[in-house]
GROMACS .gro file of N, CA, C and O in nm:
model
  548
    1MET      N    1  -0.584   1.101  -2.849
    1MET     CA    2  -0.482   1.069  -2.750
    1MET      C    3  -0.535   1.087  -2.608
    1MET      O    4  -0.503   1.008  -2.520
    2ALA      N    5  -0.616   1.192  -2.585
    2ALA     CA    6  -0.671   1.217  -2.452
    2ALA      C    7  -0.761   1.101  -2.409
    2ALA      O    8  -0.764   1.065  -2.292
    3LYS      N    9  -0.834   1.044  -2.502
    3LYS     CA   10  -0.922   0.930  -2.473
    3LYS      C   11  -0.841   0.810  -2.428
    3LYS      O   12  -0.878   0.741  -2.333
    4ILE      N   13  -0.728   0.787  -2.495
    4ILE     CA   14  -0.642   0.675  -2.458
    4ILE      C   15  -0.586   0.697  -2.317
    4ILE      O   16  -0.588   0.606  -2.235
    5ALA      N   17  -0.539   0.819  -2.288
    5ALA     CA   18  -0.485   0.850  -2.156
    5ALA      C   19  -0.594   0.832  -2.050
    5ALA      O   20  -0.566   0.778  -1.941
    6ALA      N   21  -0.715   0.877  -2.078
    6ALA     CA   22  -0.825   0.861  -1.983
    6ALA      C   23  -0.858   0.714  -1.961
    6ALA      O   24  -0.884   0.672  -1.847
    7ASP      N   25  -0.854   0.634  -2.067
    7ASP     CA   26  -0.880   0.490  -2.055
    7ASP      C   27  -0.772   0.422  -1.972
    7ASP      O   28  -0.802   0.334  -1.890
    8ILE      N   29  -0.647   0.461  -1.993
    8ILE     CA   30  -0.537   0.402  -1.916
    8ILE      C   31  -0.551   0.438  -1.769
    8ILE      O   32  -0.536   0.352  -1.681
    9THR      N   33  -0.582   0.564  -1.742
    9THR     CA   34  -0.600   0.607  -1.603
    9THR      C   35  -0.716   0.533  -1.538
    9THR      O   36  -0.704   0.484  -1.425
   10GLU      N   37  -0.826   0.522  -1.609
   10GLU     CA   38  -0.943   0.450  -1.556
   10GLU      C   39  -0.908   0.305  -1.525
   10GLU      O   40  -0.945   0.251  -1.419
   11SER      N   41  -0.837   0.240  -1.613
   11SER     CA   42  -0.795   0.102  -1.592
   11SER      C   43  -0.702   0.091  -1.471
   11SER      O   44  -0.716   0.000  -1.388
   12PHE      N   45  -0.609   0.185  -1.460
   12PHE     CA   46  -0.516   0.187  -1.348
   12PHE      C   47  -0.592   0.201  -1.216
   12PHE      O   48  -0.568   0.127  -1.121
   13LEU      N   49  -0.685   0.295  -1.210
   13LEU     CA   50  -0.759   0.320  -1.087
   13LEU      C   51  -0.842   0.199  -1.046
   13LEU      O   52  -0.848   0.163  -0.928
   14SER      N   53  -0.901   0.133  -1.142
   14SER     CA   54  -0.979   0.012  -1.116
   14SER      C   55  -0.888  -0.099  -1.063
   14SER      O   56  -0.922  -0.168  -0.966
   15GLU      N   57  -0.773  -0.116  -1.126
   15GLU     CA   58  -0.680  -0.221  -1.084
   15GLU      C   59  -0.628  -0.195  -0.943
   15GLU      O   60  -0.620  -0.286  -0.860
   16VAL      N   61  -0.594  -0.069  -0.914
   16VAL     CA   62  -0.544  -0.036  -0.780
   16VAL      C   63  -0.651  -0.066  -0.675
   16VAL      O   64  -0.621  -0.123  -0.569
   17ALA      N   65  -0.775  -0.031  -0.702
   17ALA     CA   66  -0.883  -0.059  -0.607
   17ALA      C   67  -0.894  -0.209  -0.580
   17ALA      O   68  -0.908  -0.252  -0.464
   18GLU      N   69  -0.885  -0.290  -0.684
   18GLU     CA   70  -0.891  -0.435  -0.669
   18GLU      C   71  -0.772  -0.488  -0.589
   18GLU      O   72  -0.787  -0.573  -0.501
   19LEU      N   73  -0.653  -0.438  -0.621
   19LEU     CA   74  -0.533  -0.482  -0.552
   19LEU      C   75  -0.533  -0.440  -0.405
   19LEU      O   76  -0.482  -0.513  -0.320
   20LEU      N   77  -0.589  -0.323  -0.376
   20LEU     CA   78  -0.599  -0.279  -0.236
   20LEU      C   79  -0.690  -0.372  -0.157
   20LEU      O   80  -0.658  -0.409  -0.044
   21GLU      N   81  -0.801  -0.409  -0.216
   21GLU     CA   82  -0.893  -0.500  -0.149
   21GLU      C   83  -0.826  -0.635  -0.124
   21GLU      O   84  -0.836  -0.693  -0.015
   22SER      N   85  -0.756  -0.685  -0.223
   22SER     CA   86  -0.682  -0.811  -0.209
   22SER      C   87  -0.575  -0.798  -0.101
   22SER      O   88  -0.556  -0.889  -0.019
   23SER      N   89  -0.506  -0.684  -0.098
   23SER     CA   90  -0.400  -0.662   0.002
   23SER      C   91  -0.456  -0.660   0.143
   23SER      O   92  -0.395  -0.716   0.235
   24ARG      N   93  -0.569  -0.598   0.160
   24ARG     CA   94  -0.633  -0.595   0.292
   24ARG      C   95  -0.665  -0.739   0.338
   24ARG      O   96  -0.638  -0.776   0.452
   25LYS      N   97  -0.724  -0.817   0.249
   25LYS     CA   98  -0.758  -0.955   0.283
   25LYS      C   99  -0.633  -1.036   0.314
   25LYS      O  100  -0.632  -1.115   0.409
   26ASP      N  101  -0.529  -1.018   0.234
   26ASP     CA  102  -0.405  -1.093   0.257
   26ASP      C  103  -0.340  -1.054   0.389
   26ASP      O  104  -0.285  -1.140   0.459
   27ALA      N  105  -0.344  -0.926   0.425
   27ALA     CA  106  -0.286  -0.882   0.552
   27ALA      C  107  -0.356  -0.949   0.669
   27ALA      O  108  -0.291  -0.994   0.764
   28ILE      N  109  -0.488  -0.959   0.661
   28ILE     CA  110  -0.565  -1.025   0.767
   28ILE      C  111  -0.531  -1.174   0.770
   28ILE      O  112  -0.510  -1.232   0.877
   29SER      N  113  -0.523  -1.236   0.654
   29SER     CA  114  -0.490  -1.379   0.647
   29SER      C  115  -0.353  -1.407   0.707
   29SER      O  116  -0.334  -1.505   0.779
   30LEU      N  117  -0.257  -1.320   0.678
   30LEU     CA  118  -0.121  -1.340   0.729
   30LEU      C  119  -0.115  -1.323   0.880
   30LEU      O  120  -0.029  -1.382   0.945
   31LYS      N  121  -0.203  -1.245   0.935
   31LYS     CA  122  -0.207  -1.227   1.081
   31LYS      C  123  -0.240  -1.360   1.147
   31LYS      O  124  -0.179  -1.396   1.247
   32SER      N  125  -0.333  -1.435   1.089
   32SER     CA  126  -0.373  -1.563   1.150
   32SER      C  127  -0.288  -1.680   1.100
   32SER      O  128  -0.285  -1.784   1.164
   33ALA      N  129  -0.222  -1.664   0.986
   33ALA     CA  130  -0.137  -1.771   0.932
   33ALA      C  131  -0.005  -1.709   0.884
   33ALA      O  132   0.021  -1.699   0.764
   34PRO      N  133   0.081  -1.666   0.978
   34PRO     CA  134   0.202  -1.591   0.941
   34PRO      C  135   0.303  -1.668   0.856
   34PRO      O  136   0.387  -1.606   0.791
   35ASP      N  137   0.293  -1.800   0.851
   35ASP     CA  138   0.386  -1.879   0.772
   35ASP      C  139   0.335  -1.912   0.632
   35ASP      O  140   0.397  -1.991   0.561
   36ASP      N  141   0.226  -1.850   0.593
   36ASP     CA  142   0.165  -1.877   0.463
   36ASP      C  143   0.243  -1.801   0.354
   36ASP      O  144   0.214  -1.686   0.322
   37ALA      N  145   0.342  -1.868   0.298
   37ALA     CA  146   0.430  -1.807   0.198
   37ALA      C  147   0.355  -1.765   0.072
   37ALA      O  148   0.388  -1.662   0.011
   38GLU      N  149   0.255  -1.841   0.035
   38GLU     CA  150   0.179  -1.809  -0.086
   38GLU      C  151   0.104  -1.675  -0.070
   38GLU      O  152   0.104  -1.592  -0.161
   39THR      N  153   0.043  -1.656   0.045
   39THR     CA  154  -0.030  -1.531   0.070
   39THR      C  155   0.067  -1.414   0.078
   39THR      O  156   0.041  -1.307   0.022
   40LEU      N  157   0.180  -1.432   0.144
   40LEU     CA  158   0.281  -1.326   0.152
   40LEU      C  159   0.332  -1.289   0.013
   40LEU      O  160   0.345  -1.171  -0.021
   41THR      N  161   0.359  -1.389  -0.069
   41THR     CA  162   0.405  -1.364  -0.206
   41THR      C  163   0.299  -1.288  -0.286
   41THR      O  164   0.331  -1.193  -0.359
   42ARG      N  165   0.174  -1.327  -0.272
   42ARG     CA  166   0.065  -1.258  -0.343
   42ARG      C  167   0.054  -1.112  -0.298
   42ARG      O  168   0.038  -1.021  -0.379
   43LEU      N  169   0.065  -1.091  -0.167
   43LEU     CA  170   0.059  -0.955  -0.114
   43LEU      C  171   0.174  -0.870  -0.167
   43LEU      O  172   0.153  -0.757  -0.213
   44LEU      N  173   0.293  -0.924  -0.164
   44LEU     CA  174   0.409  -0.850  -0.216
   44LEU      C  175   0.393  -0.820  -0.365
   44LEU      O  176   0.427  -0.711  -0.413
   45ARG      N  177   0.338  -0.916  -0.441
   45ARG     CA  178   0.316  -0.895  -0.584
   45ARG      C  179   0.215  -0.783  -0.608
   45ARG      O  180   0.233  -0.698  -0.695
   46SER      N  181   0.108  -0.782  -0.530
   46SER     CA  182   0.006  -0.677  -0.543
   46SER      C  183   0.066  -0.540  -0.516
   46SER      O  184   0.045  -0.444  -0.592
   47LEU      N  185   0.142  -0.530  -0.407
   47LEU     CA  186   0.204  -0.402  -0.372
   47LEU      C  187   0.306  -0.359  -0.477
   47LEU      O  188   0.313  -0.241  -0.513
   48HIS      N  189   0.381  -0.454  -0.528
   48HIS     CA  190   0.479  -0.424  -0.632
   48HIS      C  191   0.411  -0.376  -0.760
   48HIS      O  192   0.459  -0.283  -0.826
   49THR      N  193   0.299  -0.435  -0.794
   49THR     CA  194   0.223  -0.394  -0.912
   49THR      C  195   0.170  -0.252  -0.896
   49THR      O  196   0.179  -0.169  -0.988
   50ILE      N  197   0.113  -0.224  -0.778
   50ILE     CA  198   0.064  -0.088  -0.752
   50ILE      C  199   0.180   0.011  -0.764
   50ILE      O  200   0.167   0.115  -0.829
   51LYS      N  201   0.292  -0.023  -0.703
   51LYS     CA  202   0.409   0.065  -0.706
   51LYS      C  203   0.457   0.090  -0.849
   51LYS      O  204   0.476   0.205  -0.891
   52GLY      N  205   0.475  -0.015  -0.924
   52GLY     CA  206   0.528  -0.002  -1.060
   52GLY      C  207   0.435   0.071  -1.154
   52GLY      O  208   0.478   0.158  -1.232
   53ASN      N  209   0.306   0.038  -1.149
   53ASN     CA  210   0.211   0.105  -1.237
   53ASN      C  211   0.195   0.252  -1.200
   53ASN      O  212   0.179   0.337  -1.288
   54SER      N  213   0.201   0.282  -1.071
   54SER     CA  214   0.194   0.422  -1.027
   54SER      C  215   0.314   0.499  -1.079
   54SER      O  216   0.300   0.613  -1.126
   55ARG      N  217   0.430   0.439  -1.069
   55ARG     CA  218   0.552   0.505  -1.118
   55ARG      C  219   0.540   0.530  -1.269
   55ARG      O  220   0.572   0.639  -1.317
   56MET      N  221   0.494   0.431  -1.341
   56MET     CA  222   0.484   0.443  -1.486
   56MET      C  223   0.389   0.556  -1.527
   56MET      O  224   0.413   0.625  -1.626
   57LEU      N  225   0.283   0.577  -1.449
   57LEU     CA  226   0.184   0.680  -1.483
   57LEU      C  227   0.210   0.813  -1.413
   57LEU      O  228   0.135   0.909  -1.432
   58GLY      N  229   0.315   0.819  -1.330
   58GLY     CA  230   0.352   0.945  -1.268
   58GLY      C  231   0.276   0.979  -1.140
   58GLY      O  232   0.275   1.095  -1.098
   59TYR      N  233   0.217   0.880  -1.076
   59TYR     CA  234   0.146   0.903  -0.950
   59TYR      C  235   0.240   0.869  -0.834
   59TYR      O  236   0.236   0.762  -0.776
   60SER      N  237   0.325   0.965  -0.801
   60SER     CA  238   0.434   0.940  -0.707
   60SER      C  239   0.387   0.918  -0.564
   60SER      O  240   0.453   0.847  -0.488
   61THR      N  241   0.276   0.977  -0.524
   61THR     CA  242   0.228   0.956  -0.387
   61THR      C  243   0.187   0.811  -0.367
   61THR      O  244   0.227   0.747  -0.268
   62ILE      N  245   0.111   0.758  -0.460
   62ILE     CA  246   0.070   0.617  -0.451
   62ILE      C  247   0.193   0.528  -0.459
   62ILE      O  248   0.205   0.431  -0.383
   63GLU      N  249   0.285   0.561  -0.547
   63GLU     CA  250   0.408   0.482  -0.560
   63GLU      C  251   0.483   0.475  -0.427
   63GLU      O  252   0.524   0.367  -0.383
   64LYS      N  253   0.500   0.589  -0.362
   64LYS     CA  254   0.574   0.594  -0.236
   64LYS      C  255   0.504   0.514  -0.126
   64LYS      O  256   0.569   0.444  -0.048
   65LEU      N  257   0.372   0.526  -0.119
   65LEU     CA  258   0.297   0.452  -0.018
   65LEU      C  259   0.307   0.301  -0.040
   65LEU      O  260   0.331   0.224   0.054
   66ALA      N  261   0.290   0.259  -0.165
   66ALA     CA  262   0.298   0.116  -0.196
   66ALA      C  263   0.439   0.063  -0.169
   66ALA      O  264   0.456  -0.047  -0.115
   67HIS      N  265   0.539   0.141  -0.204
   67HIS     CA  266   0.678   0.102  -0.182
   67HIS      C  267   0.706   0.087  -0.032
   67HIS      O  268   0.769  -0.010   0.012
   68ALA      N  269   0.655   0.181   0.046
   68ALA     CA  270   0.680   0.179   0.190
   68ALA      C  271   0.619   0.056   0.256
   68ALA      O  272   0.684  -0.011   0.337
   69ILE      N  273   0.495   0.024   0.222
   69ILE     CA  274   0.432  -0.093   0.285
   69ILE      C  275   0.490  -0.223   0.228
   69ILE      O  276   0.501  -0.324   0.299
   70GLU      N  277   0.534  -0.219   0.102
   70GLU     CA  278   0.603  -0.335   0.045
   70GLU      C  279   0.731  -0.362   0.124
   70GLU      O  280   0.762  -0.479   0.154
   71ASP      N  281   0.804  -0.257   0.160
   71ASP     CA  282   0.927  -0.276   0.238
   71ASP      C  283   0.897  -0.337   0.375
   71ASP      O  284   0.975  -0.419   0.424
   72VAL      N  285   0.785  -0.299   0.436
   72VAL     CA  286   0.748  -0.360   0.564
   72VAL      C  287   0.728  -0.510   0.546
   72VAL      O  288   0.779  -0.590   0.624
   73TYR      N  289   0.658  -0.548   0.440
   73TYR     CA  290   0.633  -0.691   0.419
   73TYR      C  291   0.757  -0.766   0.373
   73TYR      O  292   0.768  -0.887   0.395
   74LYS      N  293   0.853  -0.698   0.314
   74LYS     CA  294   0.982  -0.762   0.287
   74LYS      C  295   1.051  -0.793   0.419
   74LYS      O  296   1.117  -0.896   0.433
   75SER      N  297   1.034  -0.703   0.517
   75SER     CA  298   1.089  -0.727   0.651
   75SER      C  299   1.018  -0.843   0.720
   75SER      O  300   1.078  -0.916   0.797
   76VAL      N  301   0.890  -0.859   0.693
   76VAL     CA  302   0.817  -0.975   0.744
   76VAL      C  303   0.874  -1.102   0.682
   76VAL      O  304   0.901  -1.201   0.751
   77LYS      N  305   0.896  -1.095   0.552
   77LYS     CA  306   0.947  -1.213   0.480
   77LYS      C  307   1.085  -1.255   0.531
   77LYS      O  308   1.111  -1.374   0.546
   78ASP      N  309   1.170  -1.156   0.561
   78ASP     CA  310   1.305  -1.192   0.608
   78ASP      C  311   1.312  -1.212   0.760
   78ASP      O  312   1.418  -1.240   0.815
   79GLY      N  313   1.198  -1.199   0.829
   79GLY     CA  314   1.192  -1.230   0.971
   79GLY      C  315   1.224  -1.114   1.063
   79GLY      O  316   1.224  -1.130   1.186
   80THR      N  317   1.251  -0.996   1.009
   80THR     CA  318   1.281  -0.879   1.092
   80THR      C  319   1.158  -0.830   1.165
   80THR      O  320   1.166  -0.780   1.277
   81VAL      N  321   1.042  -0.841   1.101
   81VAL     CA  322   0.916  -0.792   1.156
   81VAL      C  323   0.818  -0.908   1.164
   81VAL      O  324   0.811  -0.991   1.074
   82LYS      N  325   0.742  -0.912   1.272
   82LYS     CA  326   0.639  -1.013   1.290
   82LYS      C  327   0.503  -0.954   1.252
   82LYS      O  328   0.480  -0.834   1.267
   83ASN      N  329   0.416  -1.038   1.201
   83ASN     CA  330   0.279  -0.994   1.176
   83ASN      C  331   0.215  -0.960   1.310
   83ASN      O  332   0.235  -1.031   1.409
   84SER      N  333   0.139  -0.852   1.311
   84SER     CA  334   0.076  -0.808   1.435
   84SER      C  335  -0.049  -0.728   1.400
   84SER      O  336  -0.070  -0.690   1.285
   85ASP      N  337  -0.128  -0.702   1.503
   85ASP     CA  338  -0.245  -0.615   1.483
   85ASP      C  339  -0.200  -0.477   1.434
   85ASP      O  340  -0.264  -0.416   1.349
   86ARG      N  341  -0.089  -0.430   1.488
   86ARG     CA  342  -0.035  -0.299   1.449
   86ARG      C  343  -0.003  -0.297   1.299
   86ARG      O  344  -0.034  -0.201   1.230
   87LEU      N  345   0.056  -0.404   1.248
   87LEU     CA  346   0.089  -0.411   1.107
   87LEU      C  347  -0.037  -0.414   1.021
   87LEU      O  348  -0.046  -0.343   0.921
   88VAL      N  349  -0.134  -0.493   1.061
   88VAL     CA  350  -0.260  -0.499   0.985
   88VAL      C  351  -0.326  -0.362   0.984
   88VAL      O  352  -0.373  -0.315   0.880
   89ARG      N  353  -0.327  -0.295   1.098
   89ARG     CA  354  -0.386  -0.160   1.102
   89ARG      C  355  -0.309  -0.064   1.012
   89ARG      O  356  -0.370   0.019   0.944
   90LEU      N  357  -0.177  -0.076   1.010
   90LEU     CA  358  -0.096   0.009   0.922
   90LEU      C  359  -0.133  -0.016   0.776
   90LEU      O  360  -0.150   0.079   0.699
   91VAL      N  361  -0.147  -0.141   0.738
   91VAL     CA  362  -0.187  -0.173   0.600
   91VAL      C  363  -0.320  -0.107   0.567
   91VAL      O  364  -0.336  -0.047   0.460
   92PHE      N  365  -0.414  -0.115   0.660
   92PHE     CA  366  -0.546  -0.055   0.634
   92PHE      C  367  -0.537   0.097   0.625
   92PHE      O  368  -0.600   0.157   0.538
   93PHE      N  369  -0.457   0.159   0.711
   93PHE     CA  370  -0.440   0.304   0.703
   93PHE      C  371  -0.376   0.345   0.571
   93PHE      O  372  -0.418   0.442   0.507
   94VAL      N  373  -0.273   0.273   0.529
   94VAL     CA  374  -0.206   0.304   0.403
   94VAL      C  375  -0.301   0.279   0.285
   94VAL      O  376  -0.309   0.360   0.192
   95ALA      N  377  -0.374   0.169   0.289
   95ALA     CA  378  -0.471   0.140   0.183
   95ALA      C  379  -0.577   0.249   0.175
   95ALA      O  380  -0.616   0.292   0.065
   96ASP      N  381  -0.623   0.297   0.291
   96ASP     CA  382  -0.721   0.406   0.291
   96ASP      C  383  -0.661   0.534   0.233
   96ASP      O  384  -0.729   0.607   0.160
   97LYS      N  385  -0.534   0.560   0.261
   97LYS     CA  386  -0.469   0.679   0.207
   97LYS      C  387  -0.453   0.666   0.055
   97LYS      O  388  -0.472   0.764  -0.018
   98ILE      N  389  -0.422   0.547   0.008
   98ILE     CA  390  -0.414   0.525  -0.137
   98ILE      C  391  -0.552   0.545  -0.199
   98ILE      O  392  -0.565   0.605  -0.306
   99ALA      N  393  -0.656   0.498  -0.132
   99ALA     CA  394  -0.792   0.519  -0.181
   99ALA      C  395  -0.824   0.669  -0.187
   99ALA      O  396  -0.890   0.715  -0.280
  100ASP      N  397  -0.776   0.745  -0.088
  100ASP     CA  398  -0.791   0.892  -0.093
  100ASP      C  399  -0.721   0.949  -0.216
  100ASP      O  400  -0.773   1.040  -0.281
  101CYS      N  401  -0.604   0.895  -0.248
  101CYS     CA  402  -0.530   0.940  -0.366
  101CYS      C  403  -0.609   0.909  -0.494
  101CYS      O  404  -0.611   0.991  -0.586
  102ILE      N  405  -0.672   0.793  -0.498
  102ILE     CA  406  -0.753   0.756  -0.614
  102ILE      C  407  -0.867   0.857  -0.631
  102ILE      O  408  -0.893   0.905  -0.742
  103ALA      N  409  -0.933   0.891  -0.521
  103ALA     CA  410  -1.041   0.990  -0.528
  103ALA      C  411  -0.987   1.125  -0.575
  103ALA      O  412  -1.053   1.194  -0.655
  104GLN      N  413  -0.869   1.160  -0.529
  104GLN     CA  414  -0.807   1.286  -0.569
  104GLN      C  415  -0.775   1.285  -0.719
  104GLN      O  416  -0.795   1.385  -0.787
  105ILE      N  417  -0.728   1.172  -0.771
  105ILE     CA  418  -0.699   1.161  -0.914
  105ILE      C  419  -0.828   1.179  -0.994
  105ILE      O  420  -0.830   1.252  -1.093
  106LYS      N  421  -0.934   1.116  -0.950
  106LYS     CA  422  -1.062   1.129  -1.020
  106LYS      C  423  -1.113   1.272  -1.019
  106LYS      O  424  -1.175   1.317  -1.115
  107LYS      N  425  -1.085   1.342  -0.910
  107LYS     CA  426  -1.134   1.479  -0.895
  107LYS      C  427  -1.047   1.582  -0.968
  107LYS      O  428  -1.099   1.670  -1.036
  108SER      N  429  -0.914   1.568  -0.951
  108SER     CA  430  -0.826   1.674  -1.001
  108SER      C  431  -0.714   1.627  -1.093
  108SER      O  432  -0.638   1.709  -1.144
  109GLY      N  433  -0.701   1.494  -1.109
  109GLY     CA  434  -0.595   1.443  -1.196
  109GLY      C  435  -0.461   1.423  -1.128
  109GLY      O  436  -0.366   1.379  -1.191
  110THR      N  437  -0.451   1.455  -1.000
  110THR     CA  438  -0.326   1.440  -0.928
  110THR      C  439  -0.347   1.356  -0.802
  110THR      O  440  -0.458   1.352  -0.748
  111ASP      N  441  -0.241   1.291  -0.757
  111ASP     CA  442  -0.251   1.209  -0.636
  111ASP      C  443  -0.181   1.274  -0.518
  111ASP      O  444  -0.158   1.211  -0.416
  112GLU      N  445  -0.148   1.400  -0.529
  112GLU     CA  446  -0.072   1.468  -0.425
  112GLU      C  447  -0.147   1.471  -0.292
  112GLU      O  448  -0.262   1.513  -0.285
  113GLN      N  449  -0.080   1.420  -0.189
  113GLN     CA  450  -0.133   1.415  -0.053
  113GLN      C  451  -0.014   1.427   0.042
  113GLN      O  452   0.098   1.393   0.006
  114ASN      N  453  -0.041   1.469   0.164
  114ASN     CA  454   0.063   1.469   0.266
  114ASN      C  455   0.073   1.328   0.324
  114ASN      O  456  -0.021   1.281   0.389
  115ILE      N  457   0.183   1.262   0.299
  115ILE     CA  458   0.197   1.122   0.340
  115ILE      C  459   0.318   1.100   0.430
  115ILE      O  460   0.353   0.986   0.460
  116GLU      N  461   0.383   1.206   0.474
  116GLU     CA  462   0.507   1.192   0.550
  116GLU      C  463   0.492   1.103   0.673
  116GLU      O  464   0.577   1.017   0.698
  117LEU      N  465   0.386   1.120   0.749
  117LEU     CA  466   0.366   1.039   0.869
  117LEU      C  467   0.348   0.891   0.833
  117LEU      O  468   0.399   0.802   0.903
  118TYR      N  469   0.281   0.863   0.722
  118TYR     CA  470   0.264   0.725   0.676
  118TYR      C  471   0.399   0.662   0.640
  118TYR      O  472   0.427   0.548   0.676
  119LEU      N  473   0.479   0.739   0.566
  119LEU     CA  474   0.609   0.689   0.524
  119LEU      C  475   0.700   0.665   0.645
  119LEU      O  476   0.769   0.562   0.652
  120GLN      N  477   0.698   0.758   0.741
  120GLN     CA  478   0.779   0.741   0.861
  120GLN      C  479   0.736   0.618   0.940
  120GLN      O  480   0.821   0.541   0.988
  121SER      N  481   0.606   0.598   0.951
  121SER     CA  482   0.555   0.481   1.023
  121SER      C  483   0.598   0.351   0.956
  121SER      O  484   0.640   0.256   1.023
  122CYS      N  485   0.588   0.347   0.824
  122CYS     CA  486   0.630   0.227   0.751
  122CYS      C  487   0.779   0.203   0.767
  122CYS      O  488   0.822   0.088   0.791
  123ASP      N  489   0.859   0.308   0.754
  123ASP     CA  490   1.005   0.294   0.768
  123ASP      C  491   1.042   0.242   0.907
  123ASP      O  492   1.127   0.153   0.920
  124LYS      N  493   0.979   0.298   1.010
  124LYS     CA  494   1.009   0.253   1.147
  124LYS      C  495   0.969   0.107   1.167
  124LYS      O  496   1.045   0.029   1.223
  125LEU      N  497   0.850   0.072   1.122
  125LEU     CA  498   0.804  -0.065   1.140
  125LEU      C  499   0.890  -0.163   1.061
  125LEU      O  500   0.924  -0.271   1.110
  126ALA      N  501   0.930  -0.125   0.940
  126ALA     CA  502   1.017  -0.212   0.859
  126ALA      C  503   1.151  -0.235   0.926
  126ALA      O  504   1.214  -0.340   0.908
  127ALA      N  505   1.194  -0.137   1.006
  127ALA     CA  506   1.321  -0.149   1.079
  127ALA      C  507   1.304  -0.221   1.212
  127ALA      O  508   1.400  -0.236   1.288
  128GLY      N  509   1.180  -0.263   1.242
  128GLY     CA  510   1.155  -0.335   1.364
  128GLY      C  511   1.126  -0.246   1.484
  128GLY      O  512   1.121  -0.293   1.597
  129GLU      N  513   1.107  -0.117   1.459
  129GLU     CA  514   1.078  -0.023   1.568
  129GLU      C  515   0.928  -0.016   1.594
  129GLU      O  516   0.847  -0.042   1.505
  130LEU      N  517   0.892   0.022   1.716
  130LEU     CA  518   0.753   0.042   1.751
  130LEU      C  519   0.705   0.173   1.692
  130LEU      O  520   0.780   0.269   1.677
  131ILE      N  521   0.577   0.175   1.654
  131ILE     CA  522   0.517   0.297   1.601
  131ILE      C  523   0.389   0.328   1.677
  131ILE      O  524   0.327   0.239   1.735
  132ASP      N  525   0.351   0.455   1.675
  132ASP     CA  526   0.223   0.497   1.732
  132ASP      C  527   0.120   0.491   1.620
  132ASP      O  528   0.100   0.587   1.547
  133ILE      N  529   0.056   0.377   1.607
  133ILE     CA  530  -0.039   0.355   1.497
  133ILE      C  531  -0.159   0.448   1.506
  133ILE      O  532  -0.216   0.488   1.406
  134ASP      N  533  -0.194   0.487   1.628
  134ASP     CA  534  -0.309   0.576   1.645
  134ASP      C  535  -0.284   0.716   1.591
  134ASP      O  536  -0.379   0.791   1.567
  135ALA      N  537  -0.159   0.752   1.570
  135ALA     CA  538  -0.127   0.882   1.513
  135ALA      C  539  -0.177   0.893   1.369
  135ALA      O  540  -0.196   1.004   1.317
  136LEU      N  541  -0.199   0.779   1.304
  136LEU     CA  542  -0.249   0.779   1.165
  136LEU      C  543  -0.401   0.787   1.157
  136LEU      O  544  -0.454   0.808   1.049
  137ALA      N  545  -0.468   0.766   1.270
  137ALA     CA  546  -0.614   0.765   1.270
  137ALA      C  547  -0.673   0.903   1.246
  137ALA      O  548  -0.615   1.003   1.266
   0.00000   0.00000   0.00000
């Protein structure tokens, strides 16, 4: 049973890494082509997959981060938020934090990290408020 759990975790971590890379590329593409519905849909699907698989495996930190950035892009989809350099930087900061969580899982089996500032930034941006993106650096 432990081997199966390890295989599932390994597969999950690999998939998240791939989806993060795809999300980064899609965020950049949307900056230059904000009306590209196909890219936005793909990005939302990637984030939703990360969120759902994280929830299923009990990695709540990754789940919360993916959910928060997914909400920002839902706001982009409904026109509340515009694509901007600030948004792309936020995506990269969140993706880097998720990558930190992946490293933490490999090291200790848990994804626990302090993510409050990331979640607050995503919530504010999703609501159309300005954020201090450099606070995440």
